[in-house]
CSV table of C-alpha atoms in Angstrom, one decimal:
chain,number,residue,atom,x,y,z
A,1,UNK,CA,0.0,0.0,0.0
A,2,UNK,CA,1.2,3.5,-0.8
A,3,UNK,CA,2.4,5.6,2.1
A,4,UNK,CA,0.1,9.1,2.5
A,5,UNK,CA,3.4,11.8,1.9
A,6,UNK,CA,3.8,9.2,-1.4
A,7,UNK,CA,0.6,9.6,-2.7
A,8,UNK,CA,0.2,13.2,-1.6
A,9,UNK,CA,3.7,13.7,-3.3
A,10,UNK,CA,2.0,11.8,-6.6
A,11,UNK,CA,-0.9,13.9,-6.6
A,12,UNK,CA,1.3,16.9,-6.4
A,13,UNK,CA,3.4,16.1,-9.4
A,14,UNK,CA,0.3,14.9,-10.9
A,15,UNK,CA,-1.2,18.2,-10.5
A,16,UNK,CA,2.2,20.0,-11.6
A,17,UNK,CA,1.9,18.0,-14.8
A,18,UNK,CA,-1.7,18.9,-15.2
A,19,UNK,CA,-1.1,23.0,-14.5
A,20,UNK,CA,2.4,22.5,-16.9
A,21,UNK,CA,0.2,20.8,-19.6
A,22,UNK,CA,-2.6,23.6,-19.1
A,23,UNK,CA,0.2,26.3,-19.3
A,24,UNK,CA,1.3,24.9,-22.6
A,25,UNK,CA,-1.7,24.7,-24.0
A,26,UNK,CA,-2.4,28.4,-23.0
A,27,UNK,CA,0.4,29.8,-24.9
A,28,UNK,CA,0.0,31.1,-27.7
A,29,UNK,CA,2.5,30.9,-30.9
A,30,UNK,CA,3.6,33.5,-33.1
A,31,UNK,CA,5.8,33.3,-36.5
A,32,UNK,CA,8.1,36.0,-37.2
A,33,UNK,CA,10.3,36.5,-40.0
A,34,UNK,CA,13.6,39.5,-40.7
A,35,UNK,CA,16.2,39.6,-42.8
A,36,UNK,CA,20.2,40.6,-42.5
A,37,UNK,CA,20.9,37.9,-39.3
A,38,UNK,CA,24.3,39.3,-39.4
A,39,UNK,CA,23.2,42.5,-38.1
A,40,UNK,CA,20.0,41.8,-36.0
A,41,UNK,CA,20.3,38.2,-34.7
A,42,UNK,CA,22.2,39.9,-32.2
A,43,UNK,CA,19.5,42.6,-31.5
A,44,UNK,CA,16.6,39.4,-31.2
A,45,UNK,CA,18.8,37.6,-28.7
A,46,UNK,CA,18.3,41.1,-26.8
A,47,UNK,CA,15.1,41.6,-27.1
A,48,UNK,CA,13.7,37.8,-26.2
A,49,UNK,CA,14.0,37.6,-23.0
A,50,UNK,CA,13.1,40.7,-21.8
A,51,UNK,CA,9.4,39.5,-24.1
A,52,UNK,CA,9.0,36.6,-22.7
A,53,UNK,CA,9.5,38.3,-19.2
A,54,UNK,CA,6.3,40.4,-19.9
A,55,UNK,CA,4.6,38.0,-21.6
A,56,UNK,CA,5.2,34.2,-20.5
A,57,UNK,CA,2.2,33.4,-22.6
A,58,UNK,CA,3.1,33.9,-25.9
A,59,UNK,CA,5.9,31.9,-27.9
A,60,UNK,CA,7.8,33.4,-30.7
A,61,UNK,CA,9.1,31.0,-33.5
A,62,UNK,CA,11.6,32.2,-35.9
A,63,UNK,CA,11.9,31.8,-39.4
A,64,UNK,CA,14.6,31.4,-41.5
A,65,UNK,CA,15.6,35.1,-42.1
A,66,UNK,CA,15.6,37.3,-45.6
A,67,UNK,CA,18.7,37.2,-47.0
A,68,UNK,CA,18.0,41.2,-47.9
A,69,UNK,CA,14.7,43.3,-48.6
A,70,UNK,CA,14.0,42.7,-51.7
A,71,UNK,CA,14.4,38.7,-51.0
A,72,UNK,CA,11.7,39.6,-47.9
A,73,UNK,CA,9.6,41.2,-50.4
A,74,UNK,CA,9.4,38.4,-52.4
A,75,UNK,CA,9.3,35.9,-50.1
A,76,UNK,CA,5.8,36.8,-48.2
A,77,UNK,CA,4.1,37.3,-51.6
A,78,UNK,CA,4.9,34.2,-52.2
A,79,UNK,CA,3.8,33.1,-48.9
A,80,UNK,CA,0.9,34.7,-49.9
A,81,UNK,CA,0.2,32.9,-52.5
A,82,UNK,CA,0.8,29.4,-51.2
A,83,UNK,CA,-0.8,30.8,-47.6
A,84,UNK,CA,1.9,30.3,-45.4
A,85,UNK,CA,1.9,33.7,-44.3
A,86,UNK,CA,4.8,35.0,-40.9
A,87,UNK,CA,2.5,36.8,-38.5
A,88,UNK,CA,4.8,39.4,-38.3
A,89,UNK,CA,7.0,40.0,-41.2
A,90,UNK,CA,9.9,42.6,-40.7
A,91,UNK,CA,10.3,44.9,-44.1
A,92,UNK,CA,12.2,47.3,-45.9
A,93,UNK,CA,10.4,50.8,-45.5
A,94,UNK,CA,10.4,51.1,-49.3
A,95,UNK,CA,8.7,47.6,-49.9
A,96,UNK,CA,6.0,47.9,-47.2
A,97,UNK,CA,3.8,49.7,-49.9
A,98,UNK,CA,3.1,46.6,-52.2
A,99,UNK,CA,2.3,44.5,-49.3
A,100,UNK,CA,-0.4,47.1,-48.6
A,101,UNK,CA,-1.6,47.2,-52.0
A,102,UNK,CA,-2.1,44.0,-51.9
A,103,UNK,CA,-4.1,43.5,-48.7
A,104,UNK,CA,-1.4,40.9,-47.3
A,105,UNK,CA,-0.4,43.7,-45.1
A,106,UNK,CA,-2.9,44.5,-41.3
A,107,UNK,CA,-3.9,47.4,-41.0
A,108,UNK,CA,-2.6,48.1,-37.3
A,109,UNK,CA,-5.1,50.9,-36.5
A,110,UNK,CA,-8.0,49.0,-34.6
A,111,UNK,CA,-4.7,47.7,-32.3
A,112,UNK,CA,-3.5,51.3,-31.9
A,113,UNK,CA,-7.3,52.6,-31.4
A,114,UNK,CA,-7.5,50.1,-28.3
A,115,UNK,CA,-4.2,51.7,-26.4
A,116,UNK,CA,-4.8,53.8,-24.5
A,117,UNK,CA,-1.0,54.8,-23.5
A,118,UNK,CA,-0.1,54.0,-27.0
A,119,UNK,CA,1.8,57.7,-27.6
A,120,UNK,CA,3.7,57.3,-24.5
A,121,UNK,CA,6.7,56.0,-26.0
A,122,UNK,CA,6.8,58.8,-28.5
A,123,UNK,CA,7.2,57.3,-31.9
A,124,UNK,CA,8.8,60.4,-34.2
A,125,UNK,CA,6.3,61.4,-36.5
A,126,UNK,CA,8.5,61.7,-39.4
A,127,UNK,CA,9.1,57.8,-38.9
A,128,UNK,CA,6.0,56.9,-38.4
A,129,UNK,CA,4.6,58.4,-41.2
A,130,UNK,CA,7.3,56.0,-43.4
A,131,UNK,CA,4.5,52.8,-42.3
A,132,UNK,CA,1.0,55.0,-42.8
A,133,UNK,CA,-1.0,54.7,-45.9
A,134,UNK,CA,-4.3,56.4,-46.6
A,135,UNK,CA,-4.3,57.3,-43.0
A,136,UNK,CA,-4.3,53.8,-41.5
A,137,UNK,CA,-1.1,52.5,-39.5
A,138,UNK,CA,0.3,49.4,-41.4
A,139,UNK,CA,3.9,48.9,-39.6
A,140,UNK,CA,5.9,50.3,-36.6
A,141,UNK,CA,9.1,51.3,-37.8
A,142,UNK,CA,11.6,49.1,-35.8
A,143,UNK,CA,15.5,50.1,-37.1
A,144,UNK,CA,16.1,53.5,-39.3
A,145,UNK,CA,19.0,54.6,-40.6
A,146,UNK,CA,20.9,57.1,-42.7
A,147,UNK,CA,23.8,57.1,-44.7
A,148,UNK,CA,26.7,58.1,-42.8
A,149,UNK,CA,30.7,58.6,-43.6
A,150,UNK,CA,32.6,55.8,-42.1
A,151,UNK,CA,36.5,57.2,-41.7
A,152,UNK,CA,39.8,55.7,-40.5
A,153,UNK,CA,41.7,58.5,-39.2
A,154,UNK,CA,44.9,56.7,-38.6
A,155,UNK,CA,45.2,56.6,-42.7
A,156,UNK,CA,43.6,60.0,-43.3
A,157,UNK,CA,46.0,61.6,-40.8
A,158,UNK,CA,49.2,59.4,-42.9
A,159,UNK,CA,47.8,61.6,-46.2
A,160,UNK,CA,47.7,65.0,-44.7
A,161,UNK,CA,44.3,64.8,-44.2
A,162,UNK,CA,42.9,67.0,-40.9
A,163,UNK,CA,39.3,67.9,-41.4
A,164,UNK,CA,36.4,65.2,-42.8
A,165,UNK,CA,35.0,65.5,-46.3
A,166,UNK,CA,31.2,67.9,-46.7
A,167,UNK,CA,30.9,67.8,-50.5
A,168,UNK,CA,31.6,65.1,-52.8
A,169,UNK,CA,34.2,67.3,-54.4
A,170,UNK,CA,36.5,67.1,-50.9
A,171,UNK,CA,35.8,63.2,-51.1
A,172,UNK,CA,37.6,63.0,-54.8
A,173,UNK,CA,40.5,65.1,-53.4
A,174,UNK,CA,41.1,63.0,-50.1
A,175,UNK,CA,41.5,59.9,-52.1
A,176,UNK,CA,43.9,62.1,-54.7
A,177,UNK,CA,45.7,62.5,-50.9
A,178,UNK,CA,45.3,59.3,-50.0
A,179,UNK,CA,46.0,57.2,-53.0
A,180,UNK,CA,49.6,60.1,-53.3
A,181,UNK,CA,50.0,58.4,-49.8
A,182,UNK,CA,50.7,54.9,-51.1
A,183,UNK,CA,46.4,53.7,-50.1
A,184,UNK,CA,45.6,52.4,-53.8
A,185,UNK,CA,42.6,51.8,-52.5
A,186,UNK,CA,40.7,54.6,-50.7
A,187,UNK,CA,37.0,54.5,-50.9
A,188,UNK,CA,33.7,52.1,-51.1
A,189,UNK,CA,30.8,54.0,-52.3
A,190,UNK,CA,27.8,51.7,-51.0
A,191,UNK,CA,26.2,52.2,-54.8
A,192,UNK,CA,25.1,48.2,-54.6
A,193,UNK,CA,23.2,49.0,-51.3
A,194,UNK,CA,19.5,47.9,-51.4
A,195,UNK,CA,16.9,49.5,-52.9
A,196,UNK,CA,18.8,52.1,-55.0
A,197,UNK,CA,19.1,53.8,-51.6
A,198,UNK,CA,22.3,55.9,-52.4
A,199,UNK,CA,20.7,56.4,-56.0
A,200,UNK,CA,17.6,58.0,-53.9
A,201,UNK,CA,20.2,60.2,-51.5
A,202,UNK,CA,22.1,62.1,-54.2
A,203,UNK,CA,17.7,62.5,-55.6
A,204,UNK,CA,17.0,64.1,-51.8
A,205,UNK,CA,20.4,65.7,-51.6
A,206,UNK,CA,19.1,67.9,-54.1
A,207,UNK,CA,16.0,67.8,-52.6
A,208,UNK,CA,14.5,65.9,-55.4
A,209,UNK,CA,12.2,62.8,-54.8
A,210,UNK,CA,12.6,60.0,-57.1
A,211,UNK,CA,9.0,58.9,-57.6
A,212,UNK,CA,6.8,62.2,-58.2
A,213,UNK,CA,3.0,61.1,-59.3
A,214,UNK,CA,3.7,57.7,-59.9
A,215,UNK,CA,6.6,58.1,-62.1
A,216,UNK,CA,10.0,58.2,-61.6
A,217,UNK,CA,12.4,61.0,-61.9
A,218,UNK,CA,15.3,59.3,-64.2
A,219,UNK,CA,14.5,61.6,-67.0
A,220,UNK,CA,15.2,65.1,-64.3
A,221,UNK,CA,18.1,67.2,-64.2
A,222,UNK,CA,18.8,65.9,-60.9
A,223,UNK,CA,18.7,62.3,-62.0
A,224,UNK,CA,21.6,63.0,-64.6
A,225,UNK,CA,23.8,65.1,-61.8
A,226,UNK,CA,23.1,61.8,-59.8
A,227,UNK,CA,24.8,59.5,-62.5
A,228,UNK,CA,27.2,62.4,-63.4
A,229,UNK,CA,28.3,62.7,-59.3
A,230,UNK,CA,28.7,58.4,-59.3
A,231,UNK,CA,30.8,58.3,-62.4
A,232,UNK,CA,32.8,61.5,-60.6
A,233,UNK,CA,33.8,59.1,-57.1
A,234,UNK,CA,34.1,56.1,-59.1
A,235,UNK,CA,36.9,57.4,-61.0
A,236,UNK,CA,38.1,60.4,-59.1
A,237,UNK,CA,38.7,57.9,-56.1
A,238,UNK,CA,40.0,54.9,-58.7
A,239,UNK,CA,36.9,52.7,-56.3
A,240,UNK,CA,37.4,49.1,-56.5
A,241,UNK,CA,34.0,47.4,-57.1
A,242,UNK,CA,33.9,45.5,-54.3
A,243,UNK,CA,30.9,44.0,-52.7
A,244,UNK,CA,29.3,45.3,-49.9
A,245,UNK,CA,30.4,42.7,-47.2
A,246,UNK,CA,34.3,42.5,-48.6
A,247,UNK,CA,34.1,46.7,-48.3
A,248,UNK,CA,33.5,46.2,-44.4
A,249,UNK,CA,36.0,44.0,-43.7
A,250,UNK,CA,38.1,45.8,-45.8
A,251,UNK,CA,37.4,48.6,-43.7
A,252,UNK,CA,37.3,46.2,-40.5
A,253,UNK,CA,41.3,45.2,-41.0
A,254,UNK,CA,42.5,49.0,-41.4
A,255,UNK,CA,43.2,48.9,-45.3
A,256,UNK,CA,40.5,51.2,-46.4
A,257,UNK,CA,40.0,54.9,-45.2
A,258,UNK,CA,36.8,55.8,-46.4
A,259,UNK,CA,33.6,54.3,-46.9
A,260,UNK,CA,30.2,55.3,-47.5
A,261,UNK,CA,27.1,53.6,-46.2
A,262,UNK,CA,24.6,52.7,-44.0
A,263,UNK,CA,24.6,53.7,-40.0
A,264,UNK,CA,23.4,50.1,-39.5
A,265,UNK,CA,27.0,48.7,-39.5
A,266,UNK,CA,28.2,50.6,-36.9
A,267,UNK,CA,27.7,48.4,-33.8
A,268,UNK,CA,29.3,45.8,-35.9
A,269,UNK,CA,32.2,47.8,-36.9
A,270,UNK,CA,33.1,48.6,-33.3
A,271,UNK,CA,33.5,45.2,-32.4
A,272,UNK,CA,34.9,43.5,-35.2
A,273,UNK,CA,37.6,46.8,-36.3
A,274,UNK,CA,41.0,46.2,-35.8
A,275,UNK,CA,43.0,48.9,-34.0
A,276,UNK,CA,42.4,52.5,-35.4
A,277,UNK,CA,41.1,55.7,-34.8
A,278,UNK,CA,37.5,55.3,-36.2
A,279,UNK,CA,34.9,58.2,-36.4
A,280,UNK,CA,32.1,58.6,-38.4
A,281,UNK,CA,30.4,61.6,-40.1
A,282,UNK,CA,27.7,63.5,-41.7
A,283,UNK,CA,26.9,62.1,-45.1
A,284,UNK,CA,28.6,64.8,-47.7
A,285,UNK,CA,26.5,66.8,-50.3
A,286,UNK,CA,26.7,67.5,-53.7
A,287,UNK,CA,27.0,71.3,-52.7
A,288,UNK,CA,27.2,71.5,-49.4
A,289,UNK,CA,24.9,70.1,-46.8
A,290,UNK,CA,22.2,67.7,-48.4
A,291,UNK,CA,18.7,69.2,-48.8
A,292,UNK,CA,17.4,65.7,-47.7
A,293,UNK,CA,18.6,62.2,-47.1
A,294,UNK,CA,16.2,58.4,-47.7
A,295,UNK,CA,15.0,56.8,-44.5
A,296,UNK,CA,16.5,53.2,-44.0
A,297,UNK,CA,15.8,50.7,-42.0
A,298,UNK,CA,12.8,47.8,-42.0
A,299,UNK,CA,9.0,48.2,-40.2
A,300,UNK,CA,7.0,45.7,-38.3
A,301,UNK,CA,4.3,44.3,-40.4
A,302,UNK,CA,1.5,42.4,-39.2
A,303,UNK,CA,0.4,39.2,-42.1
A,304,UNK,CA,-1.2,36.4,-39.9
A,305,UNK,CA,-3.5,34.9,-42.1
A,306,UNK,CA,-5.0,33.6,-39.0
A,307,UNK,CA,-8.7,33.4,-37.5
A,308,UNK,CA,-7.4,33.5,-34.1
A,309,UNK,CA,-8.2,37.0,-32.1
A,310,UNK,CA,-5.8,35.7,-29.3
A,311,UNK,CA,-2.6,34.8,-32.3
A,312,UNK,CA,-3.0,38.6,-33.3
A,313,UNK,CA,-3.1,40.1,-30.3
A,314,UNK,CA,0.0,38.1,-29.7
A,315,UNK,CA,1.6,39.6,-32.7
A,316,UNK,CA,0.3,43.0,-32.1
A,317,UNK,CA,2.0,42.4,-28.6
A,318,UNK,CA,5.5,41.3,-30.1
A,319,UNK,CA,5.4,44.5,-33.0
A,320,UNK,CA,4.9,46.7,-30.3
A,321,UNK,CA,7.6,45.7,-27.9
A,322,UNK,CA,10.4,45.5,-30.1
A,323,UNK,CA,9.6,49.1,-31.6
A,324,UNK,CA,8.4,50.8,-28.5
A,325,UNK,CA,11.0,51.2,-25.0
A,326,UNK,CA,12.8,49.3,-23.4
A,327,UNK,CA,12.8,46.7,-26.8
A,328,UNK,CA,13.6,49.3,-29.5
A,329,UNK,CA,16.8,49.9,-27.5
A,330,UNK,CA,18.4,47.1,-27.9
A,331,UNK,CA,18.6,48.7,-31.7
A,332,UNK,CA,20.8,51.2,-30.6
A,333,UNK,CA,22.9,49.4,-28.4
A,334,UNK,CA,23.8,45.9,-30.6
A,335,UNK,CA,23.6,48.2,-34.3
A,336,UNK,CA,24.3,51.4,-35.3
A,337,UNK,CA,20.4,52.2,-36.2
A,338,UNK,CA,18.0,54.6,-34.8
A,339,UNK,CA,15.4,53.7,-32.6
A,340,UNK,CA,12.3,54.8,-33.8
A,341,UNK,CA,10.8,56.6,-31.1
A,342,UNK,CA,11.6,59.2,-28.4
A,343,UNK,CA,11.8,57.3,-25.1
A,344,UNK,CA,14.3,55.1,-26.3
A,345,UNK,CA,16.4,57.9,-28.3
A,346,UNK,CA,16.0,60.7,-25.5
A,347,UNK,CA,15.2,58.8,-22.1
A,348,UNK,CA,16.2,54.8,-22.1
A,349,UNK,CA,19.4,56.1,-24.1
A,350,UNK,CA,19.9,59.3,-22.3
A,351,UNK,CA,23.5,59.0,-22.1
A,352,UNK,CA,24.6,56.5,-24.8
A,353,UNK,CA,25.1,59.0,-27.4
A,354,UNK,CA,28.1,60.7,-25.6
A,355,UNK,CA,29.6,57.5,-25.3
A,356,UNK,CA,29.0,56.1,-28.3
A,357,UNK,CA,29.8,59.0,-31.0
A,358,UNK,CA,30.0,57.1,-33.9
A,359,UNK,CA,26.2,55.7,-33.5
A,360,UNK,CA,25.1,59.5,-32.6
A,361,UNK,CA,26.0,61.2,-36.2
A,362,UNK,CA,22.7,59.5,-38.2
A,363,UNK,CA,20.7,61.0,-35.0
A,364,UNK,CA,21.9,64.4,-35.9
A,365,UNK,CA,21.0,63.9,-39.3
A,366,UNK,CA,17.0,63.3,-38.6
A,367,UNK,CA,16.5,66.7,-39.6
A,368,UNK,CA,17.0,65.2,-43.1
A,369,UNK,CA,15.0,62.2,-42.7
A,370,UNK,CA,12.9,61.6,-46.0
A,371,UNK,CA,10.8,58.9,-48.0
A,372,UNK,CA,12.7,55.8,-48.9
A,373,UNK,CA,10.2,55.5,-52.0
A,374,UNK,CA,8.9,52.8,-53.6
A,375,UNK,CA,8.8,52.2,-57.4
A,376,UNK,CA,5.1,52.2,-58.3
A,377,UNK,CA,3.2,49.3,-59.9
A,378,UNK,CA,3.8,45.6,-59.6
A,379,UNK,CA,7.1,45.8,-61.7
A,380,UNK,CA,8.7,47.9,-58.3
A,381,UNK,CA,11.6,45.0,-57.5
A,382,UNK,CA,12.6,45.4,-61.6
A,383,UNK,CA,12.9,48.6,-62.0
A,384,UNK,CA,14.7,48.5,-58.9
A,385,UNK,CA,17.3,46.2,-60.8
A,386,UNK,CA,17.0,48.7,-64.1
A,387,UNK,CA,18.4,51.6,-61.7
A,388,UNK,CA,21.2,48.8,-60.0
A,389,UNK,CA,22.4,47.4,-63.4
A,390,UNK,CA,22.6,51.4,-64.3
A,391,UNK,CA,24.7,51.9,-61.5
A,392,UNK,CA,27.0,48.9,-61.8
A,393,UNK,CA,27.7,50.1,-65.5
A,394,UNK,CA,29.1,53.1,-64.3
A,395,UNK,CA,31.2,51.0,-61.3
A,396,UNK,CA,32.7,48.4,-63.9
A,397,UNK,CA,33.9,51.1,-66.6
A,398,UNK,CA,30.8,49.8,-69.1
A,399,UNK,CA,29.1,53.1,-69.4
A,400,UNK,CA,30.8,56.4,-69.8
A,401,UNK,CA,28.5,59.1,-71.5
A,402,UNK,CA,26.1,59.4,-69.0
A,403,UNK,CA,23.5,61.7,-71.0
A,404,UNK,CA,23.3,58.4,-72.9
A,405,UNK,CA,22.9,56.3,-69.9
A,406,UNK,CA,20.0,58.3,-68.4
A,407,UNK,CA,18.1,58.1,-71.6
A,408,UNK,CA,18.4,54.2,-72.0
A,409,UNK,CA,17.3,53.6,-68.2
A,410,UNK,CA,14.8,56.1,-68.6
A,411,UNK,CA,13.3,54.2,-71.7
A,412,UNK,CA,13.6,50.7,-69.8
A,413,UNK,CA,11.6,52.1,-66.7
A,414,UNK,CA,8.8,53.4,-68.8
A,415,UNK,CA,8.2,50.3,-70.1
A,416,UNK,CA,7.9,48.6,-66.4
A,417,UNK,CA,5.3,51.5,-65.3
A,418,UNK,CA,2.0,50.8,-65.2
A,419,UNK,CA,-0.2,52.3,-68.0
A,420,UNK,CA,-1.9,55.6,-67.5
């Protein structure tokens, strides 16, 4: 016969397993989906815990992450298509249009409509403007960024260099300095970045948009002093075409003083640099300070397909921790993006900037902050390649007349726009 503490000691696990079971059963399961792992697997590993510490009833699953945005893009309307839809789906703020369009995109204003403290955390306008379509919320900006200058002192001091490039015009005579120095090899210009995103700067830098009632700008003025300014640093500066991932760990080793891209590297570079003096600084201008500069960075997208009221108030709980607080600063900390809102930037992070100066030049640039745009139409992604094949023409030598380059890529985006 069982002793009574046995059976009492039974019934007690019995019960444990019972209440375990019941808790399992209770939680509810979300699948999320982000590209770049290199940069924001860190960010994740953050943010988890600290989730699942508020909210011990909901289970995030990860999916294999986008490769890059325009890979993300494709990949949930696709998903779409075969219904296999994330829940939440992180995306590039120029591709969260489509998605939208499309209706594979939530609207996120009956969530917001049901906060009541949902302003507390201060989400700047001017980002969250970036995820609203016809009035209605559709994504919570979660990482922005602006182009920056990325500088290794050590080798600009070795070439008589004292004071950091404004204009294009001072970056083609540093790298005369720097390549009289012995460099050979003194700038990456991030032209390959995603999403024609340096194409679109030198547009704003002028304070031109690129897409202006559903066409795009290629046949502008502007457009040709774009081409005209990346044929003058590709072969002013002698730039190697290298790829964007060889360019930071070029820069990474200390055997290339200049490069040109995204803040979102920045955390990275700091841990993975060898030892040199690196700054970074404002991105330069054509003529001076630019008019305007794109708005990188990805958004928080709802897509659950799903019936369940409790699985999307689970994802609405996840979009809004990782882009509101304590969660969106973890971006600041682990990258070298912006947090999109004012209690991380100006209370969580009160004092990170003036210890982390390299991470605090794209937050003086918000003052430029404009529309990473998207190309209109279902042809977006190609005429994205059109302007990226453009581009690369002018990096490997091919093209060299650049009147006569704007005119053919002006011709081949025509034919992708949709028809008046």
């Amino acid at each position: 016969m069982t002793s009574l503490p046995t059976r009492l000691g039974l019934a007690a696990a019995l019960m444990c397993g019972a209440s375990t079971a019941a808790l399992a059963q209770d939680k509810v399961t979300i699948e999320f989906a982000y590209p770049y792992a290199a940069l924001f697997d860190v960010t994740y590993e953050a943010i988890l815990p600290k989730f699942y510490e508020a909210h011990p009833d909901i289970e995030v699953k990860f999916r294999a992450s986008y490769e890059q945005y325009e890979d993300a893009s494709n990949t949930v309307l696709r998903e779409a298509v075969s219904g296999n839809l994330p829940d939440v789906t992180m995306q590039g703020l120029n591709r969260q249009q489509i998605l939208v369009e499309k209706g594979i995109a939530n609207s996120l204003q009956p969530f917001i409509a049901d906060e009541a403290d949902f302003q507390q955390d201060g989400y700047h306008e001017a980002m969250l403007s970036l995820s609203t379509f016809d009035g209605d919320v559709y994504g919570l900006p979660f990482s922005v960024s602006l182009p920056v200058g990325y500088y290794n002192m050590d080798l600009l001091e070795v070439a008589g260099i004292d004071a950091l490039p404004t204009t294009w015009d001072d970056v083609v005579t540093a790298c005369e300095a720097l390549n009289a120095s012995g460099s050979g090899n003194p700038i990456y210009w991030d032209w390959a970045i995603t999403g024609n995103w340096f194409f679109q700067a030198l547009m704003w830098d002028q304070g031109k948009p690129t897409v202006e009632n559903a066409r795009i700008n290629m046949d502008s003025p502007e457009a040709l002093v774009v081409l005209e300014t990346v044929q003058k640093i590709v072969d002013g500066c002698e730039m190697k075409n290298l790829s964007s991932d060889e360019a930071v760990s070029t820069f990474a080793a200390g055997d290339l003083p200049m490069m040109f891209t995204s803040t979102s590297n920045v955390g990275r570079m700091m841990t993975i640099k060898s030892d040199f003096d690196f700054v970074t600084g404002n991105f330069p201008g054509i003529d001076g300070t630019p008019e305007g500069l794109p708005a990188g960075g990805n958004a928080a997208l709802m897509t659950s397909a799903s019936d369940d009221p409790r699985v999307r108030e689970a994802a609405w709980q996840w979009i809004k921790f990782i882009t509101s607080g304590e969660g969106a600063a973890e971006v600041a900390r682990t990258t070298g993006y912006m947090p999109p809102n004012k209690a991380a930037n100006d209370i969580i992070l009160a004092d990170f900037y003036d210890q982390n100066p390299q991470k605090k030049t794209a937050v003086d640039q918000l003052p430029l902050l404009s529309d990473w745009q998207a190309y209109p139409g279902d042809n977006g992604l190609a005429i994205t390649q059109v302007i990226y094949d453009g581009l690369e023409r002018i990096v490997i030598g091919d093209a060299t007349d650049m009147e006569e380059l704007q005119q053919e890529l002006v011709e081949e985006i025509d034919d992708l726009l949709p028809s008046s």
